């Protein structure tokens, strides 16, 4: 595929006890895009410290290190997040502040990268500070790329006004069911389609995707709904499953695949990732195909 995607935002170390794994939603999405044959660039900022150097090594190894879009910060440290897993493998995160990606700067080369991309992926976490938020908004104002907003709420690191600002600029919005209900409101009995309809009327994106964990996902696109109930697998942890789903979804959109077909594949790859440790397992095509046929 000749399409290019720029993923913008946080890069960090997820720490599981004594173990550290490179992470951050936009970086995870970029890594999954690469596994699916999509040209992916990555824009972030790391500290001038040992953790930052090691993250740069990881980015190089995965074809995501571009000197002009990975900035270095001499003052703020590289981010290290504490990940806590419950008995169902669901993750919660303790995220320090401030860190290097809170200070991503607008540069000519970063703007050039955005302008020359077919899609730009961004989330809400990196926009918790004015500096990085303004950099992203500048990029979105400059580019004609498909703008994909991965809501990815991490309390208390967001404000409703920021979410509204980003949603209003997005072509595609992806969020989980909990985030959709939080942003729109309504009771627990409110139909998800009604929540999506209200979100669509308020922000006017072209496509809305709501993931539902083990229960699959629902998509509104081109005045129609597409649903999948999800695939059942033995869950190790859920870290990175949403990022894998989103990357597959993006690859399908850029390849003009039918929405129903790409939804099945996105759910299957998301399920595959939950069956493995960490956010970026190497794909096993035979196993993914078995999941899709189950």
PDB file of C-alpha atoms in Angstrom:
ATOM      1  CA  UNK A   1       0.000   0.000   0.000  1.00  0.00           C
ATOM      2  CA  UNK A   2       1.356   3.418  -0.999  1.00  0.00           C
ATOM      3  CA  UNK A   3      -0.760   5.306   1.513  1.00  0.00           C
ATOM      4  CA  UNK A   4       1.069   6.942   4.424  1.00  0.00           C
ATOM      5  CA  UNK A   5      -0.259   7.435   7.942  1.00  0.00           C
ATOM      6  CA  UNK A   6       1.209   9.828  10.510  1.00  0.00           C
ATOM      7  CA  UNK A   7       0.563   8.812  14.129  1.00  0.00           C
ATOM      8  CA  UNK A   8       0.907  11.721  16.577  1.00  0.00           C
ATOM      9  CA  UNK A   9       1.200  11.675  20.361  1.00  0.00           C
ATOM     10  CA  UNK A  10       2.615   9.866  23.339  1.00  0.00           C
ATOM     11  CA  UNK A  11       5.369   7.283  23.412  1.00  0.00           C
ATOM     12  CA  UNK A  12       6.328   5.724  26.736  1.00  0.00           C
ATOM     13  CA  UNK A  13       7.361   2.719  28.740  1.00  0.00           C
ATOM     14  CA  UNK A  14       4.539   0.570  30.142  1.00  0.00           C
ATOM     15  CA  UNK A  15       5.877  -0.937  33.363  1.00  0.00           C
ATOM     16  CA  UNK A  16       4.480  -4.244  34.626  1.00  0.00           C
ATOM     17  CA  UNK A  17       6.305  -4.729  37.921  1.00  0.00           C
ATOM     18  CA  UNK A  18       9.970  -5.102  36.940  1.00  0.00           C
ATOM     19  CA  UNK A  19       9.178  -5.459  33.224  1.00  0.00           C
ATOM     20  CA  UNK A  20       9.144  -2.484  30.828  1.00  0.00           C
ATOM     21  CA  UNK A  21       7.514  -2.562  27.397  1.00  0.00           C
ATOM     22  CA  UNK A  22       7.520   0.292  24.873  1.00  0.00           C
ATOM     23  CA  UNK A  23       4.009   1.640  24.449  1.00  0.00           C
ATOM     24  CA  UNK A  24       1.671   4.559  23.952  1.00  0.00           C
ATOM     25  CA  UNK A  25      -1.479   4.282  21.842  1.00  0.00           C
ATOM     26  CA  UNK A  26      -0.281   6.188  18.728  1.00  0.00           C
ATOM     27  CA  UNK A  27       3.018   4.309  18.670  1.00  0.00           C
ATOM     28  CA  UNK A  28       1.167   1.000  19.056  1.00  0.00           C
ATOM     29  CA  UNK A  29      -1.143   1.928  16.179  1.00  0.00           C
ATOM     30  CA  UNK A  30       1.892   2.767  14.028  1.00  0.00           C
ATOM     31  CA  UNK A  31       3.537  -0.576  14.810  1.00  0.00           C
ATOM     32  CA  UNK A  32       0.386  -2.481  13.908  1.00  0.00           C
ATOM     33  CA  UNK A  33       0.039  -0.503  10.680  1.00  0.00           C
ATOM     34  CA  UNK A  34       3.585  -1.507   9.719  1.00  0.00           C
ATOM     35  CA  UNK A  35       2.742  -5.165  10.369  1.00  0.00           C
ATOM     36  CA  UNK A  36      -0.166  -4.742   7.955  1.00  0.00           C
ATOM     37  CA  UNK A  37       1.972  -3.295   5.194  1.00  0.00           C
ATOM     38  CA  UNK A  38       1.011   0.357   5.649  1.00  0.00           C
ATOM     39  CA  UNK A  39       3.678   3.074   5.585  1.00  0.00           C
ATOM     40  CA  UNK A  40       3.515   4.678   9.028  1.00  0.00           C
ATOM     41  CA  UNK A  41       5.325   7.681  10.431  1.00  0.00           C
ATOM     42  CA  UNK A  42       5.401   8.617  14.080  1.00  0.00           C
ATOM     43  CA  UNK A  43       5.623  12.027  15.751  1.00  0.00           C
ATOM     44  CA  UNK A  44       6.406  12.476  19.442  1.00  0.00           C
ATOM     45  CA  UNK A  45       8.990  13.761  21.926  1.00  0.00           C
ATOM     46  CA  UNK A  46      11.242  11.851  24.317  1.00  0.00           C
ATOM     47  CA  UNK A  47      13.661  12.985  26.989  1.00  0.00           C
ATOM     48  CA  UNK A  48      17.413  13.279  26.703  1.00  0.00           C
ATOM     49  CA  UNK A  49      17.863  10.368  29.106  1.00  0.00           C
ATOM     50  CA  UNK A  50      18.492   6.632  29.104  1.00  0.00           C
ATOM     51  CA  UNK A  51      14.786   5.805  28.808  1.00  0.00           C
ATOM     52  CA  UNK A  52      14.515   8.121  25.820  1.00  0.00           C
ATOM     53  CA  UNK A  53      17.556   6.592  24.148  1.00  0.00           C
ATOM     54  CA  UNK A  54      16.093   3.122  24.562  1.00  0.00           C
ATOM     55  CA  UNK A  55      12.752   4.242  23.116  1.00  0.00           C
ATOM     56  CA  UNK A  56      14.575   5.678  20.111  1.00  0.00           C
ATOM     57  CA  UNK A  57      16.241   2.264  19.687  1.00  0.00           C
ATOM     58  CA  UNK A  58      12.801   0.580  19.736  1.00  0.00           C
ATOM     59  CA  UNK A  59      11.466   3.046  17.161  1.00  0.00           C
ATOM     60  CA  UNK A  60      14.495   2.429  14.930  1.00  0.00           C
ATOM     61  CA  UNK A  61      14.034  -1.336  15.168  1.00  0.00           C
ATOM     62  CA  UNK A  62      10.403  -0.958  14.087  1.00  0.00           C
ATOM     63  CA  UNK A  63      11.029   1.483  11.245  1.00  0.00           C
ATOM     64  CA  UNK A  64       9.342   4.368  13.067  1.00  0.00           C
ATOM     65  CA  UNK A  65      12.287   6.594  13.940  1.00  0.00           C
ATOM     66  CA  UNK A  66      12.442   9.781  11.896  1.00  0.00           C
ATOM     67  CA  UNK A  67      14.831  12.356  13.309  1.00  0.00           C
ATOM     68  CA  UNK A  68      12.676  15.284  12.240  1.00  0.00           C
ATOM     69  CA  UNK A  69       9.468  13.998  13.854  1.00  0.00           C
ATOM     70  CA  UNK A  70      10.870  12.433  17.044  1.00  0.00           C
ATOM     71  CA  UNK A  71      11.876  15.433  19.116  1.00  0.00           C
ATOM     72  CA  UNK A  72      14.201  15.360  22.155  1.00  0.00           C
ATOM     73  CA  UNK A  73      13.541  17.328  25.342  1.00  0.00           C
ATOM     74  CA  UNK A  74      16.468  18.402  27.515  1.00  0.00           C
ATOM     75  CA  UNK A  75      14.280  19.254  30.517  1.00  0.00           C
ATOM     76  CA  UNK A  76      11.296  16.912  30.722  1.00  0.00           C
ATOM     77  CA  UNK A  77      11.814  13.153  31.250  1.00  0.00           C
ATOM     78  CA  UNK A  78      10.734  10.267  29.098  1.00  0.00           C
ATOM     79  CA  UNK A  79       7.378   8.901  30.257  1.00  0.00           C
ATOM     80  CA  UNK A  80       7.142   5.702  32.295  1.00  0.00           C
ATOM     81  CA  UNK A  81       3.609   4.480  33.040  1.00  0.00           C
ATOM     82  CA  UNK A  82       2.612   1.994  35.742  1.00  0.00           C
ATOM     83  CA  UNK A  83       0.180  -0.607  34.367  1.00  0.00           C
ATOM     84  CA  UNK A  84      -2.080  -2.523  36.742  1.00  0.00           C
ATOM     85  CA  UNK A  85      -4.051  -5.551  35.517  1.00  0.00           C
ATOM     86  CA  UNK A  86      -7.182  -6.919  37.188  1.00  0.00           C
ATOM     87  CA  UNK A  87      -8.145 -10.598  37.280  1.00  0.00           C
ATOM     88  CA  UNK A  88      -9.744 -10.273  33.825  1.00  0.00           C
ATOM     89  CA  UNK A  89      -6.632  -8.757  32.244  1.00  0.00           C
ATOM     90  CA  UNK A  90      -8.193  -5.288  32.079  1.00  0.00           C
ATOM     91  CA  UNK A  91      -5.576  -2.558  32.409  1.00  0.00           C
ATOM     92  CA  UNK A  92      -5.519   0.675  34.392  1.00  0.00           C
ATOM     93  CA  UNK A  93      -2.718   3.222  34.067  1.00  0.00           C
ATOM     94  CA  UNK A  94      -0.867   5.615  36.372  1.00  0.00           C
ATOM     95  CA  UNK A  95       0.554   8.320  34.096  1.00  0.00           C
ATOM     96  CA  UNK A  96       3.067  10.915  35.402  1.00  0.00           C
ATOM     97  CA  UNK A  97       2.983  14.590  34.445  1.00  0.00           C
ATOM     98  CA  UNK A  98       4.775  16.539  33.023  1.00  0.00           C
ATOM     99  CA  UNK A  99       6.783  14.392  30.635  1.00  0.00           C
ATOM    100  CA  UNK A 100       8.532  14.954  27.315  1.00  0.00           C
ATOM    101  CA  UNK A 101       5.518  14.382  25.043  1.00  0.00           C
ATOM    102  CA  UNK A 102       3.674  17.141  26.907  1.00  0.00           C
ATOM    103  CA  UNK A 103       5.984  19.510  25.029  1.00  0.00           C
ATOM    104  CA  UNK A 104       5.740  18.501  21.337  1.00  0.00           C
ATOM    105  CA  UNK A 105       6.625  21.575  19.304  1.00  0.00           C
ATOM    106  CA  UNK A 106       5.315  22.794  15.957  1.00  0.00           C
ATOM    107  CA  UNK A 107       8.145  22.598  13.420  1.00  0.00           C
ATOM    108  CA  UNK A 108       8.400  22.965   9.670  1.00  0.00           C
ATOM    109  CA  UNK A 109       9.380  19.325   9.225  1.00  0.00           C
ATOM    110  CA  UNK A 110       6.518  18.081  11.389  1.00  0.00           C
ATOM    111  CA  UNK A 111       4.048  20.202   9.435  1.00  0.00           C
ATOM    112  CA  UNK A 112       5.520  18.855   6.185  1.00  0.00           C
ATOM    113  CA  UNK A 113       5.014  15.289   7.437  1.00  0.00           C
ATOM    114  CA  UNK A 114       1.355  15.986   8.234  1.00  0.00           C
ATOM    115  CA  UNK A 115       0.680  17.709   4.912  1.00  0.00           C
ATOM    116  CA  UNK A 116       2.178  14.779   3.012  1.00  0.00           C
ATOM    117  CA  UNK A 117       0.249  12.059   4.836  1.00  0.00           C
ATOM    118  CA  UNK A 118      -2.961  10.385   3.678  1.00  0.00           C
ATOM    119  CA  UNK A 119      -4.189  10.053   7.254  1.00  0.00           C
ATOM    120  CA  UNK A 120      -3.224  11.419  10.647  1.00  0.00           C
ATOM    121  CA  UNK A 121      -4.060   9.547  13.853  1.00  0.00           C
ATOM    122  CA  UNK A 122      -4.289  11.380  17.170  1.00  0.00           C
ATOM    123  CA  UNK A 123      -5.713  10.902  20.646  1.00  0.00           C
ATOM    124  CA  UNK A 124      -6.722  12.935  23.657  1.00  0.00           C
ATOM    125  CA  UNK A 125      -3.988  11.989  26.143  1.00  0.00           C
ATOM    126  CA  UNK A 126      -1.145  13.936  24.516  1.00  0.00           C
ATOM    127  CA  UNK A 127      -3.458  16.964  24.348  1.00  0.00           C
ATOM    128  CA  UNK A 128      -3.616  17.320  28.141  1.00  0.00           C
ATOM    129  CA  UNK A 129      -1.168  20.256  27.851  1.00  0.00           C
ATOM    130  CA  UNK A 130      -1.628  23.411  25.809  1.00  0.00           C
ATOM    131  CA  UNK A 131       1.720  23.083  23.997  1.00  0.00           C
ATOM    132  CA  UNK A 132       1.127  19.658  22.472  1.00  0.00           C
ATOM    133  CA  UNK A 133      -2.568  20.368  21.886  1.00  0.00           C
ATOM    134  CA  UNK A 134      -1.793  23.533  19.929  1.00  0.00           C
ATOM    135  CA  UNK A 135       0.843  21.693  17.899  1.00  0.00           C
ATOM    136  CA  UNK A 136      -1.710  19.050  16.930  1.00  0.00           C
ATOM    137  CA  UNK A 137      -4.386  21.623  16.080  1.00  0.00           C
ATOM    138  CA  UNK A 138      -1.886  23.449  13.889  1.00  0.00           C
ATOM    139  CA  UNK A 139      -1.146  20.213  12.023  1.00  0.00           C
ATOM    140  CA  UNK A 140      -4.841  19.415  11.572  1.00  0.00           C
ATOM    141  CA  UNK A 141      -5.487  22.888  10.211  1.00  0.00           C
ATOM    142  CA  UNK A 142      -2.679  22.466   7.663  1.00  0.00           C
ATOM    143  CA  UNK A 143      -3.375  18.977   6.347  1.00  0.00           C
ATOM    144  CA  UNK A 144      -6.083  17.627   4.053  1.00  0.00           C
ATOM    145  CA  UNK A 145      -5.427  14.096   5.320  1.00  0.00           C
ATOM    146  CA  UNK A 146      -8.081  11.821   6.757  1.00  0.00           C
ATOM    147  CA  UNK A 147      -8.228  12.861  10.432  1.00  0.00           C
ATOM    148  CA  UNK A 148      -8.705   9.907  12.791  1.00  0.00           C
ATOM    149  CA  UNK A 149      -9.459  10.681  16.431  1.00  0.00           C
ATOM    150  CA  UNK A 150      -8.766   7.837  18.863  1.00  0.00           C
ATOM    151  CA  UNK A 151     -10.604   9.202  21.911  1.00  0.00           C
ATOM    152  CA  UNK A 152      -8.733   7.017  24.439  1.00  0.00           C
ATOM    153  CA  UNK A 153      -9.784   8.804  27.662  1.00  0.00           C
ATOM    154  CA  UNK A 154      -7.422   8.468  30.622  1.00  0.00           C
ATOM    155  CA  UNK A 155      -8.842  10.201  33.685  1.00  0.00           C
ATOM    156  CA  UNK A 156      -7.935  12.769  34.906  1.00  0.00           C
ATOM    157  CA  UNK A 157      -5.888  13.664  31.801  1.00  0.00           C
ATOM    158  CA  UNK A 158      -8.565  15.298  29.654  1.00  0.00           C
ATOM    159  CA  UNK A 159     -11.189  18.035  29.567  1.00  0.00           C
ATOM    160  CA  UNK A 160     -14.524  17.951  27.776  1.00  0.00           C
ATOM    161  CA  UNK A 161     -13.659  21.118  25.857  1.00  0.00           C
ATOM    162  CA  UNK A 162     -10.540  19.471  24.424  1.00  0.00           C
ATOM    163  CA  UNK A 163     -12.486  16.348  23.434  1.00  0.00           C
ATOM    164  CA  UNK A 164     -15.109  18.499  21.705  1.00  0.00           C
ATOM    165  CA  UNK A 165     -12.430  20.474  19.861  1.00  0.00           C
ATOM    166  CA  UNK A 166     -10.744  17.319  18.574  1.00  0.00           C
ATOM    167  CA  UNK A 167     -14.019  15.582  17.683  1.00  0.00           C
ATOM    168  CA  UNK A 168     -15.145  18.589  15.672  1.00  0.00           C
ATOM    169  CA  UNK A 169     -11.987  18.326  13.534  1.00  0.00           C
ATOM    170  CA  UNK A 170     -12.150  14.562  13.018  1.00  0.00           C
ATOM    171  CA  UNK A 171     -13.230  12.657   9.919  1.00  0.00           C
ATOM    172  CA  UNK A 172     -13.264   9.352  11.814  1.00  0.00           C
ATOM    173  CA  UNK A 173     -13.862   8.950  15.550  1.00  0.00           C
ATOM    174  CA  UNK A 174     -13.032   5.720  17.382  1.00  0.00           C
ATOM    175  CA  UNK A 175     -13.937   5.193  21.043  1.00  0.00           C
ATOM    176  CA  UNK A 176     -15.030   2.424  23.353  1.00  0.00           C
ATOM    177  CA  UNK A 177     -18.569   2.030  24.670  1.00  0.00           C
ATOM    178  CA  UNK A 178     -17.733   3.453  28.087  1.00  0.00           C
ATOM    179  CA  UNK A 179     -16.223   6.559  26.493  1.00  0.00           C
ATOM    180  CA  UNK A 180     -19.242   7.008  24.196  1.00  0.00           C
ATOM    181  CA  UNK A 181     -21.651   6.879  27.128  1.00  0.00           C
ATOM    182  CA  UNK A 182     -19.462   9.211  29.173  1.00  0.00           C
ATOM    183  CA  UNK A 183     -19.250  11.833  26.419  1.00  0.00           C
ATOM    184  CA  UNK A 184     -22.903  11.788  25.396  1.00  0.00           C
ATOM    185  CA  UNK A 185     -24.622  10.822  28.631  1.00  0.00           C
ATOM    186  CA  UNK A 186     -27.876   8.932  29.048  1.00  0.00           C
ATOM    187  CA  UNK A 187     -28.668   5.971  31.262  1.00  0.00           C
ATOM    188  CA  UNK A 188     -27.071   2.546  31.086  1.00  0.00           C
ATOM    189  CA  UNK A 189     -30.200   1.377  29.240  1.00  0.00           C
ATOM    190  CA  UNK A 190     -29.838   3.971  26.472  1.00  0.00           C
ATOM    191  CA  UNK A 191     -29.326   2.201  23.159  1.00  0.00           C
ATOM    192  CA  UNK A 192     -25.809   2.539  21.800  1.00  0.00           C
ATOM    193  CA  UNK A 193     -27.177   3.449  18.355  1.00  0.00           C
ATOM    194  CA  UNK A 194     -29.032   6.381  19.932  1.00  0.00           C
ATOM    195  CA  UNK A 195     -25.796   7.549  21.578  1.00  0.00           C
ATOM    196  CA  UNK A 196     -23.966   7.283  18.250  1.00  0.00           C
ATOM    197  CA  UNK A 197     -26.736   9.238  16.512  1.00  0.00           C
ATOM    198  CA  UNK A 198     -26.465  12.032  19.068  1.00  0.00           C
ATOM    199  CA  UNK A 199     -22.671  12.102  18.742  1.00  0.00           C
ATOM    200  CA  UNK A 200     -23.003  12.231  14.957  1.00  0.00           C
ATOM    201  CA  UNK A 201     -25.471  15.124  15.118  1.00  0.00           C
ATOM    202  CA  UNK A 202     -23.209  17.086  17.450  1.00  0.00           C
ATOM    203  CA  UNK A 203     -19.804  16.605  15.799  1.00  0.00           C
ATOM    204  CA  UNK A 204     -20.561  15.508  12.200  1.00  0.00           C
ATOM    205  CA  UNK A 205     -17.763  12.964  11.602  1.00  0.00           C
ATOM    206  CA  UNK A 206     -17.959  10.829   8.474  1.00  0.00           C
ATOM    207  CA  UNK A 207     -17.414   7.597  10.389  1.00  0.00           C
ATOM    208  CA  UNK A 208     -17.948   6.581  14.033  1.00  0.00           C
ATOM    209  CA  UNK A 209     -16.552   3.355  15.466  1.00  0.00           C
ATOM    210  CA  UNK A 210     -17.415   2.166  18.977  1.00  0.00           C
ATOM    211  CA  UNK A 211     -15.562  -0.863  20.310  1.00  0.00           C
ATOM    212  CA  UNK A 212     -17.254  -3.090  22.893  1.00  0.00           C
ATOM    213  CA  UNK A 213     -14.410  -5.213  24.275  1.00  0.00           C
ATOM    214  CA  UNK A 214     -15.180  -8.919  24.044  1.00  0.00           C
ATOM    215  CA  UNK A 215     -18.545  -8.022  22.473  1.00  0.00           C
ATOM    216  CA  UNK A 216     -17.017  -6.699  19.258  1.00  0.00           C
ATOM    217  CA  UNK A 217     -17.804  -3.311  17.759  1.00  0.00           C
ATOM    218  CA  UNK A 218     -20.383  -1.185  15.975  1.00  0.00           C
ATOM    219  CA  UNK A 219     -19.653   1.274  13.159  1.00  0.00           C
ATOM    220  CA  UNK A 220     -21.744   4.037  11.661  1.00  0.00           C
ATOM    221  CA  UNK A 221     -20.616   4.921   8.158  1.00  0.00           C
ATOM    222  CA  UNK A 222     -22.322   6.369   5.100  1.00  0.00           C
ATOM    223  CA  UNK A 223     -25.751   6.413   6.777  1.00  0.00           C
ATOM    224  CA  UNK A 224     -25.605   2.748   7.765  1.00  0.00           C
ATOM    225  CA  UNK A 225     -24.630   0.623  10.766  1.00  0.00           C
ATOM    226  CA  UNK A 226     -22.257  -2.343  10.746  1.00  0.00           C
ATOM    227  CA  UNK A 227     -21.945  -4.632  13.780  1.00  0.00           C
ATOM    228  CA  UNK A 228     -19.868  -7.606  14.863  1.00  0.00           C
ATOM    229  CA  UNK A 229     -20.292  -9.556  18.137  1.00  0.00           C
ATOM    230  CA  UNK A 230     -16.563 -10.159  18.625  1.00  0.00           C
ATOM    231  CA  UNK A 231     -14.493 -13.333  18.834  1.00  0.00           C
ATOM    232  CA  UNK A 232     -13.984 -15.394  21.982  1.00  0.00           C
ATOM    233  CA  UNK A 233     -10.366 -16.088  22.948  1.00  0.00           C
ATOM    234  CA  UNK A 234      -8.463 -16.808  26.149  1.00  0.00           C
ATOM    235  CA  UNK A 235      -7.472 -13.329  27.333  1.00  0.00           C
ATOM    236  CA  UNK A 236      -3.952 -12.715  28.654  1.00  0.00           C
ATOM    237  CA  UNK A 237      -4.281  -8.936  28.811  1.00  0.00           C
ATOM    238  CA  UNK A 238      -6.157  -6.235  26.907  1.00  0.00           C
ATOM    239  CA  UNK A 239      -3.202  -3.844  26.474  1.00  0.00           C
ATOM    240  CA  UNK A 240      -3.007  -2.676  22.859  1.00  0.00           C
ATOM    241  CA  UNK A 241      -6.130  -4.492  21.640  1.00  0.00           C
ATOM    242  CA  UNK A 242      -7.897  -1.251  20.769  1.00  0.00           C
ATOM    243  CA  UNK A 243      -4.778   0.006  18.999  1.00  0.00           C
ATOM    244  CA  UNK A 244      -4.594  -3.167  16.894  1.00  0.00           C
ATOM    245  CA  UNK A 245      -8.291  -2.854  16.069  1.00  0.00           C
ATOM    246  CA  UNK A 246      -7.830   0.783  15.019  1.00  0.00           C
ATOM    247  CA  UNK A 247      -4.781   0.039  12.858  1.00  0.00           C
ATOM    248  CA  UNK A 248      -6.686  -2.715  11.051  1.00  0.00           C
ATOM    249  CA  UNK A 249      -9.660  -0.405  10.625  1.00  0.00           C
ATOM    250  CA  UNK A 250      -7.427   2.346   9.161  1.00  0.00           C
ATOM    251  CA  UNK A 251      -5.686  -0.067   6.790  1.00  0.00           C
ATOM    252  CA  UNK A 252      -9.077  -1.255   5.566  1.00  0.00           C
ATOM    253  CA  UNK A 253     -10.388   2.254   5.007  1.00  0.00           C
ATOM    254  CA  UNK A 254      -7.287   3.292   3.070  1.00  0.00           C
ATOM    255  CA  UNK A 255      -7.596   0.153   0.932  1.00  0.00           C
ATOM    256  CA  UNK A 256     -11.306   0.891   0.282  1.00  0.00           C
ATOM    257  CA  UNK A 257     -12.354  -2.448   1.744  1.00  0.00           C
ATOM    258  CA  UNK A 258     -16.077  -3.003   2.389  1.00  0.00           C
ATOM    259  CA  UNK A 259     -16.929  -1.859   5.896  1.00  0.00           C
ATOM    260  CA  UNK A 260     -18.355  -5.206   6.972  1.00  0.00           C
ATOM    261  CA  UNK A 261     -15.253  -7.072   5.820  1.00  0.00           C
ATOM    262  CA  UNK A 262     -12.773  -4.775   7.533  1.00  0.00           C
ATOM    263  CA  UNK A 263     -14.819  -4.871  10.750  1.00  0.00           C
ATOM    264  CA  UNK A 264     -14.506  -8.669  10.908  1.00  0.00           C
ATOM    265  CA  UNK A 265     -10.739  -8.477  10.426  1.00  0.00           C
ATOM    266  CA  UNK A 266     -10.346  -5.641  12.960  1.00  0.00           C
ATOM    267  CA  UNK A 267     -12.240  -7.628  15.600  1.00  0.00           C
ATOM    268  CA  UNK A 268     -10.157 -10.733  14.869  1.00  0.00           C
ATOM    269  CA  UNK A 269      -6.807  -8.966  15.170  1.00  0.00           C
ATOM    270  CA  UNK A 270      -7.956  -7.157  18.310  1.00  0.00           C
ATOM    271  CA  UNK A 271      -8.926 -10.529  19.804  1.00  0.00           C
ATOM    272  CA  UNK A 272      -5.582 -12.036  18.743  1.00  0.00           C
ATOM    273  CA  UNK A 273      -3.715  -9.287  20.625  1.00  0.00           C
ATOM    274  CA  UNK A 274      -5.703  -9.931  23.832  1.00  0.00           C
ATOM    275  CA  UNK A 275      -4.578 -13.560  23.685  1.00  0.00           C
ATOM    276  CA  UNK A 276      -0.920 -12.494  23.874  1.00  0.00           C
ATOM    277  CA  UNK A 277       1.230 -10.643  26.370  1.00  0.00           C
ATOM    278  CA  UNK A 278       1.696  -6.951  25.632  1.00  0.00           C
ATOM    279  CA  UNK A 279       0.449  -4.527  23.002  1.00  0.00           C
ATOM    280  CA  UNK A 280       2.498  -5.555  19.957  1.00  0.00           C
ATOM    281  CA  UNK A 281       2.747  -9.309  19.428  1.00  0.00           C
ATOM    282  CA  UNK A 282       4.048 -10.502  16.072  1.00  0.00           C
ATOM    283  CA  UNK A 283       1.124 -11.548  13.902  1.00  0.00           C
ATOM    284  CA  UNK A 284       0.475 -15.230  13.358  1.00  0.00           C
ATOM    285  CA  UNK A 285      -1.649 -15.247  10.204  1.00  0.00           C
ATOM    286  CA  UNK A 286      -2.765 -18.845  10.680  1.00  0.00           C
ATOM    287  CA  UNK A 287      -3.966 -18.106  14.210  1.00  0.00           C
ATOM    288  CA  UNK A 288      -5.718 -14.908  13.103  1.00  0.00           C
ATOM    289  CA  UNK A 289      -7.470 -16.841  10.335  1.00  0.00           C
ATOM    290  CA  UNK A 290      -8.575 -19.466  12.866  1.00  0.00           C
ATOM    291  CA  UNK A 291     -10.048 -16.723  15.022  1.00  0.00           C
ATOM    292  CA  UNK A 292     -11.897 -15.257  12.022  1.00  0.00           C
ATOM    293  CA  UNK A 293     -13.376 -18.664  11.205  1.00  0.00           C
ATOM    294  CA  UNK A 294     -14.424 -19.428  14.776  1.00  0.00           C
TER     295      UNK A 294
END
